[in-house]
Amino acid sequence: MAIGFSKNKLLREKEESFLSLIHENQEKLYRIAYSYVKNKDDALDIVQETVYKAYISYHKVKKIQYENTWLTRILINTSIDFIKKNNKVVSMDMEFIEKTSDFNNDNFHQTVEVKEAIEKLNEKQKTVIILRFFEDMKLEEIAKILESPVSTIKSTLYRALNEMNITLKE
């Protein structure tokens, strides 16, 4: 009887740990997903799919300090898979446009140009830009998430910024 109780307690603790991880990261997960698909409903679907995938494989996480990295990697892969699977041409969400009060505003046009430039990047470049500038992650964190050396992340970032600059100037 003591073994069964102990096993149930461990399962409960693991489940509580998982729920805590999701609760702490829910806004970040949504923001990243939204930055990929630019649509509230699709972003929520991606987050839901990510939580499901994370839940069924949570037992594979060996060290707690890697949980956030692991969860973010699942989200990024799920976002990219969603776009590929749905052959989505990601366009600007009308909600974003409606929230912008003055369409003649220079800031609005710059924001649109930046978003369009990001959409023209390849998936790895887009991911690095999103994590670095929209999620304010350090290059070392991005390297862990993407399982790449920091030097690779740096060169990907600089290539992406150069491409965006060329696109924005045109």
Coordinates of N, CA and C in Angstrom, one line a residue:
M1 N 0.8 -1.2 0.0 CA 0.0 0.0 0.0 C 0.9 1.3 0.0
A2 N 2.0 1.2 0.7 CA 2.8 2.4 0.7 C 3.4 2.7 -0.6
I3 N 3.7 1.7 -1.4 CA 4.3 1.9 -2.8 C 3.3 2.6 -3.6
G4 N 2.0 2.2 -3.6 CA 1.0 2.8 -4.4 C 0.8 4.2 -4.0
F5 N 0.8 4.5 -2.7 CA 0.6 5.9 -2.3 C 1.8 6.8 -2.7
S6 N 3.0 6.2 -2.7 CA 4.2 6.9 -3.1 C 4.2 7.2 -4.6
K7 N 3.7 6.3 -5.4 CA 3.6 6.4 -6.8 C 2.6 7.5 -7.2
N8 N 1.4 7.5 -6.5 CA 0.4 8.5 -6.7 C 0.9 9.9 -6.4
K9 N 1.7 10.0 -5.3 CA 2.2 11.3 -4.8 C 3.2 11.8 -5.9
L10 N 4.0 11.0 -6.4 CA 5.0 11.4 -7.4 C 4.3 11.9 -8.7
L11 N 3.2 11.1 -9.1 CA 2.4 11.5 -10.3 C 1.8 12.9 -10.1
R12 N 1.2 13.1 -8.9 CA 0.6 14.3 -8.5 C 1.6 15.5 -8.6
E13 N 2.8 15.3 -8.0 CA 3.8 16.3 -8.0 C 4.3 16.6 -9.4
K14 N 4.4 15.6 -10.2 CA 4.8 15.8 -11.6 C 3.7 16.6 -12.4
E15 N 2.5 16.3 -12.1 CA 1.4 17.0 -12.8 C 1.3 18.4 -12.3
E16 N 1.5 18.7 -11.0 CA 1.5 20.0 -10.5 C 2.7 20.8 -11.1
S17 N 3.8 20.2 -11.2 CA 5.0 20.9 -11.8 C 4.7 21.2 -13.3
F18 N 4.0 20.3 -14.0 CA 3.7 20.6 -15.4 C 2.7 21.8 -15.5
L19 N 1.7 21.7 -14.7 CA 0.6 22.8 -14.7 C 1.3 24.2 -14.3
S20 N 2.2 24.1 -13.4 CA 2.9 25.4 -13.0 C 3.7 25.9 -14.2
L21 N 4.4 25.0 -14.9 CA 5.2 25.4 -16.1 C 4.3 26.0 -17.1
I22 N 3.2 25.4 -17.4 CA 2.3 26.0 -18.4 C 1.7 27.3 -18.0
H23 N 1.3 27.4 -16.7 CA 0.7 28.6 -16.2 C 1.7 29.8 -16.3
E24 N 3.0 29.5 -15.9 CA 4.0 30.6 -15.9 C 4.4 31.0 -17.3
N25 N 4.2 30.2 -18.3 CA 4.6 30.5 -19.7 C 3.4 30.7 -20.7
Q26 N 2.2 30.7 -20.2 CA 1.1 30.8 -21.1 C 1.1 32.1 -22.0
E27 N 1.4 33.2 -21.4 CA 1.4 34.5 -22.2 C 2.5 34.4 -23.2
K28 N 3.7 34.0 -22.8 CA 4.8 33.9 -23.7 C 4.5 32.9 -24.9
L29 N 3.9 31.8 -24.6 CA 3.6 30.8 -25.6 C 2.6 31.5 -26.6
Y30 N 1.6 32.2 -26.1 CA 0.7 32.8 -27.0 C 1.4 33.9 -27.9
R31 N 2.2 34.7 -27.3 CA 2.9 35.8 -28.1 C 3.7 35.2 -29.2
I32 N 4.5 34.1 -28.9 CA 5.3 33.5 -29.9 C 4.5 32.9 -31.0
A33 N 3.5 32.2 -30.6 CA 2.6 31.5 -31.6 C 1.9 32.6 -32.5
Y34 N 1.5 33.7 -31.9 CA 0.8 34.8 -32.6 C 1.8 35.4 -33.6
S35 N 3.1 35.6 -33.1 CA 4.1 36.2 -34.0 C 4.3 35.3 -35.3
Y36 N 4.0 34.1 -35.2 CA 4.1 33.2 -36.4 C 2.9 33.3 -37.3
V37 N 1.7 33.2 -36.7 CA 0.5 33.1 -37.5 C -0.3 34.4 -37.7
K38 N -0.1 35.4 -36.8 CA -0.8 36.6 -36.9 C -2.3 36.5 -36.8
N39 N -2.8 35.5 -36.1 CA -4.2 35.3 -36.0 C -4.5 34.7 -34.6
K40 N -5.4 35.3 -33.9 CA -5.7 34.9 -32.5 C -6.1 33.4 -32.4
D41 N -7.1 33.0 -33.2 CA -7.6 31.7 -33.1 C -6.5 30.6 -33.5
D42 N -5.8 30.9 -34.5 CA -4.7 29.9 -34.9 C -3.6 29.9 -33.8
A43 N -3.3 31.0 -33.2 CA -2.3 31.1 -32.2 C -2.8 30.2 -31.0
L44 N -4.1 30.4 -30.6 CA -4.6 29.6 -29.5 C -4.6 28.1 -29.8
D45 N -4.9 27.7 -31.1 CA -4.8 26.3 -31.5 C -3.4 25.8 -31.3
I46 N -2.4 26.6 -31.7 CA -1.0 26.2 -31.6 C -0.6 26.0 -30.2
V47 N -1.0 26.9 -29.3 CA -0.7 26.8 -27.9 C -1.4 25.5 -27.3
Q48 N -2.6 25.3 -27.7 CA -3.3 24.1 -27.2 C -2.6 22.8 -27.7
E49 N -2.2 22.8 -28.9 CA -1.5 21.6 -29.5 C -0.1 21.5 -28.7
T50 N 0.5 22.6 -28.5 CA 1.8 22.6 -27.8 C 1.7 22.0 -26.4
V51 N 0.7 22.4 -25.7 CA 0.4 21.9 -24.3 C 0.1 20.4 -24.3
Y52 N -0.6 20.0 -25.3 CA -0.9 18.6 -25.4 C 0.4 17.8 -25.7
K53 N 1.2 18.2 -26.6 CA 2.4 17.5 -26.9 C 3.4 17.5 -25.7
A54 N 3.4 18.7 -25.0 CA 4.3 18.7 -23.9 C 3.8 17.8 -22.8
Y55 N 2.5 17.8 -22.6 CA 1.9 16.9 -21.5 C 2.2 15.4 -21.7
I56 N 2.1 15.0 -23.0 CA 2.3 13.5 -23.2 C 3.8 13.2 -23.2
S57 N 4.7 14.2 -23.3 CA 6.1 13.8 -23.3 C 6.8 14.5 -22.1
Y58 N 6.1 15.0 -21.1 CA 6.7 15.7 -20.0 C 7.6 14.8 -19.2
H59 N 7.3 13.5 -19.1 CA 8.1 12.6 -18.4 C 9.6 12.4 -19.0
K60 N 9.8 12.9 -20.2 CA 11.1 12.8 -20.8 C 12.0 13.9 -20.4
V61 N 11.5 15.0 -19.8 CA 12.3 16.1 -19.3 C 13.2 15.6 -18.1
K62 N 14.5 15.7 -18.3 CA 15.4 15.1 -17.3 C 15.7 16.2 -16.2
K63 N 15.9 17.4 -16.6 CA 16.3 18.4 -15.6 C 15.3 19.6 -15.7
I64 N 14.8 20.0 -14.6 CA 13.9 21.1 -14.5 C 14.4 22.4 -15.1
Q65 N 15.7 22.7 -15.0 CA 16.2 23.9 -15.6 C 16.0 24.0 -17.1
Y66 N 15.7 22.9 -17.8 CA 15.6 22.9 -19.2 C 14.1 22.9 -19.7
E67 N 13.2 22.9 -18.7 CA 11.8 22.9 -19.1 C 11.3 24.0 -20.0
N68 N 11.7 25.2 -19.7 CA 11.3 26.4 -20.5 C 11.8 26.3 -21.9
T69 N 13.1 25.9 -22.0 CA 13.7 25.7 -23.4 C 13.0 24.6 -24.1
W70 N 12.7 23.5 -23.5 CA 12.0 22.4 -24.1 C 10.6 22.8 -24.6
L71 N 9.9 23.5 -23.7 CA 8.5 23.9 -24.0 C 8.5 24.9 -25.2
T72 N 9.5 25.8 -25.2 CA 9.6 26.8 -26.3 C 9.9 26.1 -27.6
R73 N 10.8 25.1 -27.6 CA 11.1 24.4 -28.8 C 9.9 23.7 -29.3
I74 N 9.1 23.1 -28.5 CA 7.9 22.4 -28.9 C 6.9 23.4 -29.6
L75 N 6.8 24.6 -29.0 CA 5.9 25.6 -29.5 C 6.4 26.1 -30.9
I76 N 7.7 26.3 -31.1 CA 8.2 26.8 -32.3 C 8.0 25.7 -33.4
N77 N 8.3 24.5 -33.1 CA 8.1 23.4 -34.1 C 6.6 23.2 -34.4
T78 N 5.7 23.4 -33.4 CA 4.3 23.3 -33.7 C 3.8 24.4 -34.5
S79 N 4.3 25.6 -34.3 CA 4.0 26.8 -35.1 C 4.4 26.6 -36.6
I80 N 5.6 26.1 -36.8 CA 6.1 25.9 -38.1 C 5.3 24.8 -38.8
D81 N 5.1 23.7 -38.1 CA 4.3 22.6 -38.7 C 2.9 23.1 -39.0
F82 N 2.3 23.9 -38.2 CA 0.9 24.5 -38.4 C 0.9 25.2 -39.8
I83 N 1.9 26.1 -39.9 CA 2.0 26.9 -41.1 C 2.1 26.0 -42.4
K84 N 3.0 25.1 -42.3 CA 3.3 24.2 -43.4 C 2.0 23.3 -43.7
K85 N 1.4 22.8 -42.7 CA 0.3 21.9 -42.8 C -0.9 22.6 -43.5
N86 N -1.1 23.8 -43.1 CA -2.3 24.6 -43.5 C -2.0 25.4 -44.8
N87 N -0.7 25.3 -45.3 CA -0.3 26.1 -46.4 C -0.7 27.5 -46.3
K88 N -0.5 28.0 -45.1 CA -1.0 29.3 -44.8 C -0.1 30.4 -45.4
V89 N -0.7 31.3 -46.0 CA 0.0 32.6 -46.3 C -0.3 33.5 -45.1
V90 N 0.7 33.7 -44.3 CA 0.4 34.5 -43.1 C 0.2 36.0 -43.5
S91 N -0.9 36.5 -43.2 CA -1.2 37.9 -43.5 C -1.5 38.6 -42.1
M92 N -1.5 39.9 -42.2 CA -1.8 40.7 -41.0 C -3.2 40.5 -40.5
D93 N -3.3 40.3 -39.3 CA -4.6 40.1 -38.6 C -5.4 41.4 -38.6
M94 N -6.6 41.4 -39.0 CA -7.5 42.6 -39.0 C -7.5 43.2 -37.6
E95 N -7.5 42.4 -36.5 CA -7.5 42.9 -35.2 C -6.3 43.9 -34.9
F96 N -5.2 43.6 -35.5 CA -4.0 44.4 -35.4 C -4.3 45.8 -36.1
I97 N -4.8 45.7 -37.2 CA -5.1 46.9 -38.0 C -6.2 47.8 -37.3
E98 N -7.2 47.1 -36.8 CA -8.2 47.9 -36.1 C -7.7 48.6 -34.9
K99 N -6.7 48.0 -34.2 CA -6.2 48.6 -33.0 C -5.3 49.8 -33.3
T100 N -4.9 49.9 -34.5 CA -4.1 51.0 -35.0 C -5.0 52.1 -35.4
S101 N -5.0 53.2 -34.7 CA -6.0 54.3 -34.9 C -5.8 55.1 -36.1
D102 N -4.6 55.4 -36.5 CA -4.3 56.3 -37.6 C -3.6 55.6 -38.7
F103 N -4.2 55.2 -39.8 CA -3.6 54.5 -40.9 C -2.5 55.3 -41.6
N104 N -2.6 56.6 -41.5 CA -1.6 57.5 -42.2 C -0.4 57.7 -41.3
N105 N -0.4 57.2 -40.1 CA 0.6 57.3 -39.1 C 1.9 56.7 -39.7
D106 N 3.1 57.4 -39.6 CA 4.3 56.8 -40.1 C 4.7 55.6 -39.3
N107 N 4.4 55.6 -38.0 CA 4.7 54.4 -37.1 C 3.9 53.2 -37.6
F108 N 2.7 53.4 -38.0 CA 1.9 52.3 -38.5 C 2.5 51.7 -39.7
H109 N 3.0 52.5 -40.7 CA 3.6 52.0 -41.9 C 4.9 51.3 -41.6
Q110 N 5.7 51.8 -40.7 CA 6.9 51.2 -40.3 C 6.7 49.8 -39.7
T111 N 5.7 49.7 -38.9 CA 5.3 48.5 -38.2 C 4.9 47.4 -39.3
V112 N 4.1 47.9 -40.2 CA 3.7 47.0 -41.3 C 4.9 46.5 -42.1
E113 N 5.8 47.5 -42.5 CA 7.0 47.1 -43.2 C 7.9 46.1 -42.5
V114 N 8.0 46.3 -41.2 CA 8.8 45.4 -40.4 C 8.2 44.0 -40.4
K115 N 6.9 43.9 -40.2 CA 6.2 42.6 -40.2 C 6.3 42.0 -41.5
E116 N 6.1 42.7 -42.6 CA 6.3 42.1 -43.9 C 7.7 41.6 -44.2
A117 N 8.7 42.4 -43.7 CA 10.1 42.0 -43.9 C 10.3 40.7 -43.1
I118 N 9.8 40.5 -41.9 CA 10.0 39.3 -41.1 C 9.3 38.1 -41.8
E119 N 8.2 38.3 -42.4 CA 7.5 37.2 -43.1 C 8.3 36.7 -44.3
K120 N 9.2 37.5 -44.9 CA 9.9 37.1 -46.0 C 11.2 36.3 -45.6
L121 N 11.5 36.2 -44.3 CA 12.7 35.5 -43.9 C 12.4 34.0 -43.9
N122 N 13.4 33.2 -43.9 CA 13.2 31.7 -43.7 C 12.9 31.4 -42.3
E123 N 12.4 30.2 -42.0 CA 11.9 29.9 -40.7 C 12.9 30.1 -39.6
K124 N 14.2 29.7 -39.8 CA 15.2 29.8 -38.7 C 15.4 31.3 -38.5
Q125 N 15.6 32.1 -39.5 CA 15.8 33.5 -39.3 C 14.6 34.2 -38.6
K126 N 13.4 33.8 -39.0 CA 12.2 34.4 -38.4 C 12.2 34.0 -36.9
T127 N 12.5 32.8 -36.6 CA 12.5 32.3 -35.2 C 13.5 33.1 -34.4
V128 N 14.7 33.3 -34.9 CA 15.8 34.1 -34.2 C 15.3 35.5 -34.0
I129 N 14.8 36.1 -35.0 CA 14.3 37.5 -34.8 C 13.2 37.6 -33.8
I130 N 12.2 36.7 -33.9 CA 11.1 36.7 -32.9 C 11.6 36.5 -31.5
L131 N 12.4 35.6 -31.3 CA 12.9 35.3 -29.9 C 13.8 36.4 -29.4
R132 N 14.6 37.0 -30.3 CA 15.5 38.0 -29.8 C 14.8 39.3 -29.6
F133 N 14.0 39.8 -30.5 CA 13.4 41.1 -30.4 C 12.0 41.2 -29.8
F134 N 11.2 40.2 -30.0 CA 9.9 40.2 -29.5 C 9.8 39.5 -28.1
E135 N 10.6 38.6 -27.9 CA 10.6 37.9 -26.6 C 11.8 38.3 -25.7
D136 N 12.7 39.2 -26.3 CA 13.8 39.8 -25.6 C 14.8 38.7 -25.0
M137 N 14.9 37.6 -25.7 CA 15.8 36.5 -25.2 C 17.3 36.8 -25.6
K138 N 18.2 36.4 -24.8 CA 19.6 36.5 -25.1 C 20.0 35.5 -26.1
L139 N 21.1 35.7 -26.8 CA 21.5 34.8 -27.8 C 21.8 33.4 -27.3
E140 N 22.3 33.3 -26.1 CA 22.6 32.1 -25.4 C 21.3 31.2 -25.2
E141 N 20.2 31.9 -24.8 CA 18.9 31.2 -24.6 C 18.4 30.7 -26.0
I142 N 18.5 31.5 -27.0 CA 18.1 31.1 -28.3 C 18.8 29.9 -28.8
A143 N 20.2 30.0 -28.6 CA 21.0 28.9 -29.0 C 20.6 27.6 -28.3
K144 N 20.2 27.6 -27.0 CA 19.7 26.4 -26.3 C 18.4 25.9 -26.9
I145 N 17.5 26.8 -27.2 CA 16.2 26.5 -27.7 C 16.4 25.8 -29.1
L146 N 17.2 26.4 -29.9 CA 17.4 25.9 -31.3 C 18.4 24.9 -31.4
E147 N 19.1 24.5 -30.3 CA 20.1 23.5 -30.3 C 21.2 23.8 -31.3
S148 N 21.7 25.1 -31.3 CA 22.7 25.5 -32.2 C 23.8 26.3 -31.4
P149 N 25.0 26.3 -31.9 CA 26.0 27.2 -31.3 C 25.6 28.6 -31.3
V150 N 26.1 29.4 -30.3 CA 25.8 30.8 -30.3 C 26.3 31.5 -31.5
S151 N 27.4 31.1 -32.0 CA 28.0 31.7 -33.2 C 27.1 31.5 -34.4
T152 N 26.4 30.4 -34.5 CA 25.4 30.2 -35.6 C 24.2 31.1 -35.4
I153 N 23.8 31.3 -34.2 CA 22.6 32.1 -33.9 C 23.0 33.6 -34.3
K154 N 24.2 34.0 -33.9 CA 24.7 35.4 -34.3 C 24.7 35.6 -35.8
S155 N 25.2 34.6 -36.5 CA 25.3 34.8 -38.0 C 23.9 34.8 -38.6
T156 N 23.0 33.9 -38.1 CA 21.6 33.9 -38.5 C 21.0 35.2 -38.3
L157 N 21.2 35.8 -37.1 CA 20.6 37.0 -36.7 C 21.1 38.1 -37.7
Y158 N 22.4 38.2 -37.9 CA 22.9 39.3 -38.7 C 22.5 39.1 -40.2
R159 N 22.4 37.9 -40.7 CA 21.9 37.7 -42.0 C 20.5 38.1 -42.2
A160 N 19.7 37.8 -41.2 CA 18.3 38.1 -41.2 C 18.1 39.7 -41.1
L161 N 18.9 40.3 -40.3 CA 18.8 41.8 -40.2 C 19.2 42.4 -41.5
N162 N 20.2 41.9 -42.1 CA 20.7 42.4 -43.4 C 19.6 42.2 -44.5
E163 N 19.0 41.1 -44.5 CA 17.9 40.8 -45.5 C 16.7 41.7 -45.2
M164 N 16.4 41.9 -43.9 CA 15.3 42.8 -43.6 C 15.6 44.2 -44.0
N165 N 16.8 44.6 -43.8 CA 17.2 46.0 -44.2 C 17.1 46.2 -45.7
I166 N 17.5 45.2 -46.5 CA 17.4 45.3 -47.9 C 15.9 45.4 -48.3
T167 N 15.1 44.5 -47.7 CA 13.7 44.5 -48.0 C 13.0 45.8 -47.6
L168 N 13.4 46.3 -46.4 CA 12.8 47.6 -46.0 C 13.2 48.8 -46.8
K169 N 14.4 48.8 -47.3 CA 14.9 49.9 -48.2 C 14.1 49.9 -49.5
E170 N 13.9 48.7 -50.0 CA 13.2 48.6 -51.3 C 11.7 49.0 -51.1

